[in-house]
Short mmCIF file of C-alpha atoms in Angstrom, two decimals:
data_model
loop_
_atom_site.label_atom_id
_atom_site.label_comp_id
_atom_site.label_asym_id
_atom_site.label_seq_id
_atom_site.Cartn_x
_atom_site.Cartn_y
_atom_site.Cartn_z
CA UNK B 983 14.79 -3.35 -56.06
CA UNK B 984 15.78 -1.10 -53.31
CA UNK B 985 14.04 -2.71 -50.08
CA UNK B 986 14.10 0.56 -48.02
CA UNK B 987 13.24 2.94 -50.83
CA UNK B 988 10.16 0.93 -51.41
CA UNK B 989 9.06 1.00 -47.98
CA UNK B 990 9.77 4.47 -46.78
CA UNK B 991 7.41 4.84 -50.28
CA UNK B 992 5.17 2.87 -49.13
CA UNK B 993 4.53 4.79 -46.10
CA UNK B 994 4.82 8.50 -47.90
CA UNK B 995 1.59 6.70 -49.73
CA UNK B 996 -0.44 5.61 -46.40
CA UNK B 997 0.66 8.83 -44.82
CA UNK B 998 0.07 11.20 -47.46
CA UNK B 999 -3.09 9.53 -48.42
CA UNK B 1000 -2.66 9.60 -51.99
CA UNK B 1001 0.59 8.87 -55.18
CA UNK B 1002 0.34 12.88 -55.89
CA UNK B 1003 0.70 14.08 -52.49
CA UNK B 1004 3.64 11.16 -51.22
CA UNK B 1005 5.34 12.10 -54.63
CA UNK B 1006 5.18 15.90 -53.17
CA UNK B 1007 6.30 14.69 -49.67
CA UNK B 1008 9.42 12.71 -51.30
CA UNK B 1009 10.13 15.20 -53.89
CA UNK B 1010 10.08 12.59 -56.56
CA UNK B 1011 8.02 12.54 -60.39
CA UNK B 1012 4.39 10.79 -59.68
CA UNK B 1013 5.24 8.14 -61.94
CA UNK B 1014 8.35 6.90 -60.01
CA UNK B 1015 6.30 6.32 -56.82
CA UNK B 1016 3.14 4.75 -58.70
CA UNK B 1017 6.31 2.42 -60.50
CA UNK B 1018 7.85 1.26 -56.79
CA UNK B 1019 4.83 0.74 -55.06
CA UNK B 1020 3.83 -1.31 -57.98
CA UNK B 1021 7.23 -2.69 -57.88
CA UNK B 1022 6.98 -3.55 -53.79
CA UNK B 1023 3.79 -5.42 -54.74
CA UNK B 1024 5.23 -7.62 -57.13
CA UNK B 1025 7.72 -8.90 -54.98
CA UNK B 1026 5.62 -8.81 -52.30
CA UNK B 1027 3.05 -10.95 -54.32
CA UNK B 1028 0.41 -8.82 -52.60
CA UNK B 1029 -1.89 -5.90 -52.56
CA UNK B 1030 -1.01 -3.28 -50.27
CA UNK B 1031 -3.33 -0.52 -51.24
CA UNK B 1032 -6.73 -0.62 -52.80
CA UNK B 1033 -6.68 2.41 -55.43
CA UNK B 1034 -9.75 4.69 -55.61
CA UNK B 1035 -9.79 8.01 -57.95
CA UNK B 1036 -9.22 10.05 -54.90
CA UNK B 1037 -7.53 8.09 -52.06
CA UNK B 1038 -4.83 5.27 -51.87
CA UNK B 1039 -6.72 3.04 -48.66
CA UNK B 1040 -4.57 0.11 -47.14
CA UNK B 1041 -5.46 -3.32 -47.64
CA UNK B 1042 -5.13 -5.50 -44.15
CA UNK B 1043 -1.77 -6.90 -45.33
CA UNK B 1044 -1.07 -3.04 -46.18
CA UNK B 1045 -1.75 -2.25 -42.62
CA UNK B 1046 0.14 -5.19 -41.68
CA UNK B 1047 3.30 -4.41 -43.86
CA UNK B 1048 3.17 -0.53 -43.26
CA UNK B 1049 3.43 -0.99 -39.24
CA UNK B 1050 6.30 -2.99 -39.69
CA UNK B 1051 8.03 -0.76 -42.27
CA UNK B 1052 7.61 1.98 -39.66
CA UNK B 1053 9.31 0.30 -37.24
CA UNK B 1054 12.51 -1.15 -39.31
CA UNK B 1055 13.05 2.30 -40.97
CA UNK B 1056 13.19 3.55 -37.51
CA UNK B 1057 15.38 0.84 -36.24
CA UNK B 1058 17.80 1.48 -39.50
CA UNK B 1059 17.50 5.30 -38.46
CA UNK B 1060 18.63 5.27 -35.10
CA UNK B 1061 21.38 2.49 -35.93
CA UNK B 1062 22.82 4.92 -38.21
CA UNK B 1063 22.50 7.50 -35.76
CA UNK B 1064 24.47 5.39 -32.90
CA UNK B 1065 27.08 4.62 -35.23
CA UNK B 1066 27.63 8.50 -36.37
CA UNK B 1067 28.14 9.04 -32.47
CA UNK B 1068 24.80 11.85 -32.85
CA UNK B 1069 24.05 10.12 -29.35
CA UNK B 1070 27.46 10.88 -27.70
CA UNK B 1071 28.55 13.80 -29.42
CA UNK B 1072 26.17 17.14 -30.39
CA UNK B 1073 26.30 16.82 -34.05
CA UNK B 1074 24.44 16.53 -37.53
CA UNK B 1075 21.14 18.69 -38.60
CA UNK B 1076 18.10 19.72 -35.91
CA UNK B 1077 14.82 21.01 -37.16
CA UNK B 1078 13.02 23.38 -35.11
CA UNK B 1079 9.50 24.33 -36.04
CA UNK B 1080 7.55 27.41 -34.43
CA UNK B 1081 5.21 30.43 -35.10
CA UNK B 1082 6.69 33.19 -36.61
CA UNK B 1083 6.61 35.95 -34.70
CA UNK B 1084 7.76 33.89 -31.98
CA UNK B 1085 10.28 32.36 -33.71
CA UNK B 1086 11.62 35.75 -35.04
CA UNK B 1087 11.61 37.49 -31.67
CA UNK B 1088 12.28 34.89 -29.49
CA UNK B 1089 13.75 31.48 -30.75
CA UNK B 1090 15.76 32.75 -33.52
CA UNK B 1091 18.46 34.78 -31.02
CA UNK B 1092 18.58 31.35 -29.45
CA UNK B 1093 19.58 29.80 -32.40
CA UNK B 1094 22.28 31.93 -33.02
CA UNK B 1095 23.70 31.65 -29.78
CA UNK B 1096 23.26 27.85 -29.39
CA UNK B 1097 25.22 27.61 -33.20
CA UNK B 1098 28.33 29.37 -32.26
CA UNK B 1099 28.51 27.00 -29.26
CA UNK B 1100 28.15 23.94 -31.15
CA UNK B 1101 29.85 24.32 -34.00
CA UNK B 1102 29.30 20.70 -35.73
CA UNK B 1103 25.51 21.37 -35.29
CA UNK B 1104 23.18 22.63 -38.21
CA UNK B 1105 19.60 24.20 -37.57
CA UNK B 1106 16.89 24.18 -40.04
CA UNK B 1107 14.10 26.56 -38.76
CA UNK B 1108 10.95 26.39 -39.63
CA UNK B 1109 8.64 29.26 -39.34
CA UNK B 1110 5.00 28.78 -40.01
CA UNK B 1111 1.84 29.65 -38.57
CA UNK B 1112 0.46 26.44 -37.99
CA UNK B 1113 0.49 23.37 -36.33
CA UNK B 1114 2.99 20.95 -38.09
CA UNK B 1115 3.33 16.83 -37.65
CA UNK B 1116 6.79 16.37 -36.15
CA UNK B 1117 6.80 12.39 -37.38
CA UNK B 1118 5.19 13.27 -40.69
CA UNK B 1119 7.67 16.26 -41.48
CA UNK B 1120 10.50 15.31 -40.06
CA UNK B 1121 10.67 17.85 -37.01
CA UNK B 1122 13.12 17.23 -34.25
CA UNK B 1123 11.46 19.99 -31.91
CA UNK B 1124 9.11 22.54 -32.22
CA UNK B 1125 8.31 25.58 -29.88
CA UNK B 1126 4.10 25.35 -29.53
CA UNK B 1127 1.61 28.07 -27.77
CA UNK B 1128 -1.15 27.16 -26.28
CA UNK B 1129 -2.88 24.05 -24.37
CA UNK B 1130 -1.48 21.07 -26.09
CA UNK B 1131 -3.60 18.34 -27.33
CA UNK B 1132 -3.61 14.89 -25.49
CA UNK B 1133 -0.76 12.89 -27.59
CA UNK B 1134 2.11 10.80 -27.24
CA UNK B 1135 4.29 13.91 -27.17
CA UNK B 1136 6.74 14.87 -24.33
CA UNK B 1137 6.50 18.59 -23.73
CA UNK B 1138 8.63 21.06 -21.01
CA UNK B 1139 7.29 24.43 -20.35
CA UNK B 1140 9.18 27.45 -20.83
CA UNK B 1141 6.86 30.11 -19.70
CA UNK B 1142 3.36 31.46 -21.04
CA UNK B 1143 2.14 34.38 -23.12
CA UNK B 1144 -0.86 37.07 -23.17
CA UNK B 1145 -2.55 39.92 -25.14
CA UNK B 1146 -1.77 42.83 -24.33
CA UNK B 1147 -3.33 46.04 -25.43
CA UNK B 1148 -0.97 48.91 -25.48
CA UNK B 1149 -0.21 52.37 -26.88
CA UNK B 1150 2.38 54.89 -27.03
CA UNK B 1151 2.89 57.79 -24.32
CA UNK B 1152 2.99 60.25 -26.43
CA UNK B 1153 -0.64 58.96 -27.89
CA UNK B 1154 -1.97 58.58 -24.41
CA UNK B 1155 -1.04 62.09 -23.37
CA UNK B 1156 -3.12 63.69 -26.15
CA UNK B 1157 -6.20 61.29 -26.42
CA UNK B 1158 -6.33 59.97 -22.77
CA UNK B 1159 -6.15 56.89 -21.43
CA UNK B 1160 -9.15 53.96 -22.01
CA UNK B 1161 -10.24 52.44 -18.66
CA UNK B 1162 -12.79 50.04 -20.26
CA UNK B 1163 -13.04 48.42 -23.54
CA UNK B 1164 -16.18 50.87 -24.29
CA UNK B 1165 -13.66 53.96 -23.93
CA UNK B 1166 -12.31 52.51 -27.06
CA UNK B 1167 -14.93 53.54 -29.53
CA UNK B 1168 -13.64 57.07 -29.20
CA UNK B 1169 -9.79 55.93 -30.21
CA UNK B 1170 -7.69 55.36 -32.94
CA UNK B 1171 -6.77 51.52 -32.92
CA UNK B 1172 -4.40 49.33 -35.04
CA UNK B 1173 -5.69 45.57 -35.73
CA UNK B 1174 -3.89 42.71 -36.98
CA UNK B 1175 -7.04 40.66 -37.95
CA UNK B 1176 -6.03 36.84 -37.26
CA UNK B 1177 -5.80 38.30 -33.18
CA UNK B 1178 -9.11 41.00 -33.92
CA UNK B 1179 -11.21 41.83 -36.52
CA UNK B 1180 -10.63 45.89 -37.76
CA UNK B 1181 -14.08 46.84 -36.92
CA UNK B 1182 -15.00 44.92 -33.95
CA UNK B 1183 -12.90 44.26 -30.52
CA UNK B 1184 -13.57 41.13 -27.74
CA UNK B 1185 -12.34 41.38 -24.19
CA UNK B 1186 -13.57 39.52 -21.22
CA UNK B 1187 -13.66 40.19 -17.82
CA UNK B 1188 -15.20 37.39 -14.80
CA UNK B 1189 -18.02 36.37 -16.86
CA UNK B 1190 -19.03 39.63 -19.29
CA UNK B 1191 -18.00 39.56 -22.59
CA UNK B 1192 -17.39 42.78 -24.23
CA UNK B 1193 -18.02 43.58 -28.18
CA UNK B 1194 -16.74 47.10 -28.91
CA UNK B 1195 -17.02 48.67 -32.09
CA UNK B 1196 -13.94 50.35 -32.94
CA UNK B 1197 -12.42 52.33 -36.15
CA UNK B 1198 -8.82 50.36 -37.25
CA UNK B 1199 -6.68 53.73 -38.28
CA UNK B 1200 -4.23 51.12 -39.31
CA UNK B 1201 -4.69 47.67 -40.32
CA UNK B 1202 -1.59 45.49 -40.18
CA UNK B 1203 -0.62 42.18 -42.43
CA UNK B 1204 1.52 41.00 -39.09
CA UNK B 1205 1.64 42.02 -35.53
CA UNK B 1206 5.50 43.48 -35.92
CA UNK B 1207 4.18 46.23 -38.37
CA UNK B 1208 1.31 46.85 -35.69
CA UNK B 1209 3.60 47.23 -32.78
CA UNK B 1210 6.07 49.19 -35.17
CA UNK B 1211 2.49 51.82 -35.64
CA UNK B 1212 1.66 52.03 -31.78
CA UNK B 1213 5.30 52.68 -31.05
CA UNK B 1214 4.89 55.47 -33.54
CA UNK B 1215 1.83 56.91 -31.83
CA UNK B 1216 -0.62 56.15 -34.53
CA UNK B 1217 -3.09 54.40 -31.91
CA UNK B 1218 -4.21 51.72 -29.99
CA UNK B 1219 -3.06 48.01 -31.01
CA UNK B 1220 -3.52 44.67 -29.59
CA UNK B 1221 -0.30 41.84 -29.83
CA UNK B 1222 1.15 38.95 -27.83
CA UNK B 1223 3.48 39.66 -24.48
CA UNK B 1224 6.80 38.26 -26.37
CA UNK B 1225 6.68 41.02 -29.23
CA UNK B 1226 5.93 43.40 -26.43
CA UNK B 1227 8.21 43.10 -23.37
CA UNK B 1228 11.20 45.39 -24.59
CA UNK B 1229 9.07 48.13 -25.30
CA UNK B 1230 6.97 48.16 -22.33
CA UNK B 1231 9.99 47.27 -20.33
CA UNK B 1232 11.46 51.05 -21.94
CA UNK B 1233 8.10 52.74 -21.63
CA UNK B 1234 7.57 52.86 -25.47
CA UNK B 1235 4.58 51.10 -25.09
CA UNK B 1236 2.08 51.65 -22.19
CA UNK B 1237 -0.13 48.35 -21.29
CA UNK B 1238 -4.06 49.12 -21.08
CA UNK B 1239 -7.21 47.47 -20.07
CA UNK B 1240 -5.27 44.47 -18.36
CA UNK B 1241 -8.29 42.90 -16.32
CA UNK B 1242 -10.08 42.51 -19.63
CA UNK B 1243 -7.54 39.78 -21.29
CA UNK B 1244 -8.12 36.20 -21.47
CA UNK B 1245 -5.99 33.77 -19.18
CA UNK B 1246 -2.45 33.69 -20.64
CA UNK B 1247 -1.51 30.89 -22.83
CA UNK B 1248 1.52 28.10 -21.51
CA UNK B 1249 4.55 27.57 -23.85
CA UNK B 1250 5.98 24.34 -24.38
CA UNK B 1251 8.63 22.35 -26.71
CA UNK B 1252 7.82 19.21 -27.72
CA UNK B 1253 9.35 16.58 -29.43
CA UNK B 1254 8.50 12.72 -29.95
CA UNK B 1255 10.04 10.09 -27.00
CA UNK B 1256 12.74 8.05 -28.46
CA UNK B 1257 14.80 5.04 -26.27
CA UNK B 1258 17.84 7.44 -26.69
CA UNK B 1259 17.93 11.00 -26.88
CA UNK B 1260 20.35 12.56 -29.60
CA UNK B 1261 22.82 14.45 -28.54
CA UNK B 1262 22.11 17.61 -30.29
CA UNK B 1263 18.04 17.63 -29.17
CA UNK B 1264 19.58 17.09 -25.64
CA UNK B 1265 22.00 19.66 -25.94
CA UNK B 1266 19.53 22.33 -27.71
CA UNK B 1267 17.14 21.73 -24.51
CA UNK B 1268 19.84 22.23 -21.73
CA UNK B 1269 20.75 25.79 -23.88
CA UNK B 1270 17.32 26.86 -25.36
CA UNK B 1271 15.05 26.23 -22.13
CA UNK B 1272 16.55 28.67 -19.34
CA UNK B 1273 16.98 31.45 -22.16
CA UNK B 1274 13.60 31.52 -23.07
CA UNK B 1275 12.35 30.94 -19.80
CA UNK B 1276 13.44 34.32 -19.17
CA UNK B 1277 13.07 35.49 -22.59
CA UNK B 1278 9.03 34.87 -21.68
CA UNK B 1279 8.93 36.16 -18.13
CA UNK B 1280 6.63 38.85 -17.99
CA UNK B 1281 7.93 42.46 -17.76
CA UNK B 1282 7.21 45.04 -14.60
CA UNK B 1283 3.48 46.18 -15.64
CA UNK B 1284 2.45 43.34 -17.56
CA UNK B 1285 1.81 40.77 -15.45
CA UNK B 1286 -1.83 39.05 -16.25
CA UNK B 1287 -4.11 37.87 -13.59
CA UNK B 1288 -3.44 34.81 -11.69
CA UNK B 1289 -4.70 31.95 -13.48
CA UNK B 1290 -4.34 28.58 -11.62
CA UNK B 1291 -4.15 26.72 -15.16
CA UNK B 1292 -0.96 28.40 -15.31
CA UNK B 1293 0.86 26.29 -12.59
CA UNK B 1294 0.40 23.17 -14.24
CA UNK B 1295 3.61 21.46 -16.27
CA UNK B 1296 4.02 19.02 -18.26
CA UNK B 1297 7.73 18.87 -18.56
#
C-alpha cells in the first residue's frame, strides 16, 4: 500500500470529521477512502477511528498516529519544496484567499502586477465571503478584515477600512444633505443587506445608538451594484472605504454622516509560520504589502475618527 496516501487519508478523515466529507476534501469516490483507511488499519494492526453513523472519532492510537502523520507529511512537503529550489527561487503555485469585493477591487490589480514580474509564479485566488482554514484548505496567504482571532497565525497590517455613507452630488443638490441619521427617513437609500437591513439603518455615535427607519429605493445583491446606483444618483447607500476611495477621491460620491460610523476595521495578511519561508510567499509580501498599503489609505474627506485600536500591529 501507498504509506503516504494512507496517511494524508487518514488525516482528510480526522479533519473532515467524517469518510463523506474527507472523500469531498480529496476529491476521491467514498468507497476508496473507507477501502485505505481500512487498508492503513490492517497493516497497522490497529484501530484508528471508532465509527459512529454520523462522525469518524479517533481512537488514542488514532490521535497518536494522526499527530505524527501531520508532521512527516509536512517534513516530506517542505523536503520537496527545498529540493525544487521554491525556497531560493520565486516559483511554483500561491493561493491567496480574501473577501470578494476586496479581492476584486483591491488584491486582484496586485495580482496582476506581481504575475508579470514573476513569471515562473502561478496564483490561485480565492474569493469567498468567509473565513477559510489556511492548513485545512491549503491556503498559502489570505487577505482578512477585521480583529483577528488569537491563533498561531503571523499577520502584517496593511491598513484598515470603514463604512462610509455616501451619495451622489447631483442627488444631494436636489434632496439636501442629511446631517443626522434621523434626516434619513425623508431620503431615498440603497441597502446591500449583509452591511444593513432595507428597512432599518444603525449608526453610533459616543455612546447613542441610532435605529432609523428608512425606505431602500434600491436593494442591491452586492455592494458594487449599490455604489454603481449612488453614483447614478438614485440615493443614499452605505459600503466599505476600499470600494469607495476613487469615487470620493473624483467627487462622484460625497461622504455623509461621518461621526456616526463605527471604529474602522485593521487589515491584515496572514499566513501559517514555517522554519523557512518560500520564496514566492516572501516575494508576494515584499510586492503586495506597500501597494495595498496605499491602495487602503484613506482618501481627502474620508478619514474616520481617531481610534487608538487602530495603532496597534501585529506584523
Amino acid at each position: 500500500m501507498d504509506r503516504f496516501e494512507g496517511m494524508s487519508i487518514v488525516l482528510a478523515v480526522a479533519e473532515a470529521g467524517s469518510l463523506t466529507a474527507a472523500a469531498r476534501r480529496r476529491r476521491m469516490p467514498l468507497a476508496t477512502v473507507s477501502r485505505k483507511v481500512s487498508e492503513l488499519e490492517a497493516h497497522l494492526r490497529t484501530k484508528l477511528f471508532n465509527r459512529s453513523t454520523r462522525a469518524f472519532v479517533p481512537t488514542g492510537a488514532g490521535i497518536s498516529y494522526i499527530a505524527a502523520a501531520k508532521r512527516i507529511l509536512a517534513d516530506v512537503a517542505e523536503a520537496e519544496r527545498a529540493v525544487s529550489g521554491e525556497y531560493k527561487t520565486p516559483r511554483g503555485e500561491l493561493s491567496v484567499s480574501t473577501l470578494v469585493a476586496l479581492g476584486r477591487s483591491c488584491l486582484q490589480p496586485i495580482l496582476s502586477e506581481f504575475l508579470m514580474t514573476f513569471p515562473e509564479v502561478d496564483v490561485h485566488l480565492n474569493l469567498e465571503d468567509r473565513t477559510v482554514n489556511l492548513l485545512e484548505e491549503h491556503i498559502d496567504v489570505a487577505l482578512r478584515v477585521g480583529e483577528l482571532a488569537d491563533s498561531s497565525l503571523i499577520a502584517v497590517r496593511v491598513g484598515q477600512i470603514h463604512r462610509v455613507v455616501c451619495a451622489s452630488a447631483e442627488y444631494l443638490e436636489a434632496r439636501g444633505t442629511p446631517k443626522s441619521p434621523d434626516d434619513l427617513q425623508v431620503h431615498d437609500c440603497i441597502s446591500y443587506p449583509p452591511m444593513q437591513s432595507p428597512s432599518t439603518w444603525r449608526f453610533k455615535r459616543d455612546r447613542t445608538d441610532y435605529v432609523v427607519p428608512v425606505r431602500s429605493r434600491f436593494i442591491a445583491s452586492n455592494l458594487e451594484s449599490a455604489c454603481d446606483a449612488a453614483r447614478e444618483g438614485l440615493g443614499i447607500t452605505e459600503a466599505f472605504s476600499y470600494l469607495l476611495a476613487d469615487s470620493i477621491s473624483s467627487r462622484q460620491l460625497i461622504p455623509l454622516l461621518q461621526d456616526f460610523q463605527p471604529p474602522p476595521q485593521p487589515v491584515n495578511f496572514v499566513y501559517s509560520p514555517n522554519r523557512f519561508m518560500p520564496a514566492k510567499l516572501r516575494a508576494f509580501l515584499d510586492f503586495a504589502v506597500p501597494r495595498l498599503r496605499e491602495r487602503l489609505a484613506a482618501p481627502n474627506g474620508m478619514t474616520p475618527k481617531s481610534d487608538p485600536r487602530n495603532r496597534a500591529s501585529r506584523g
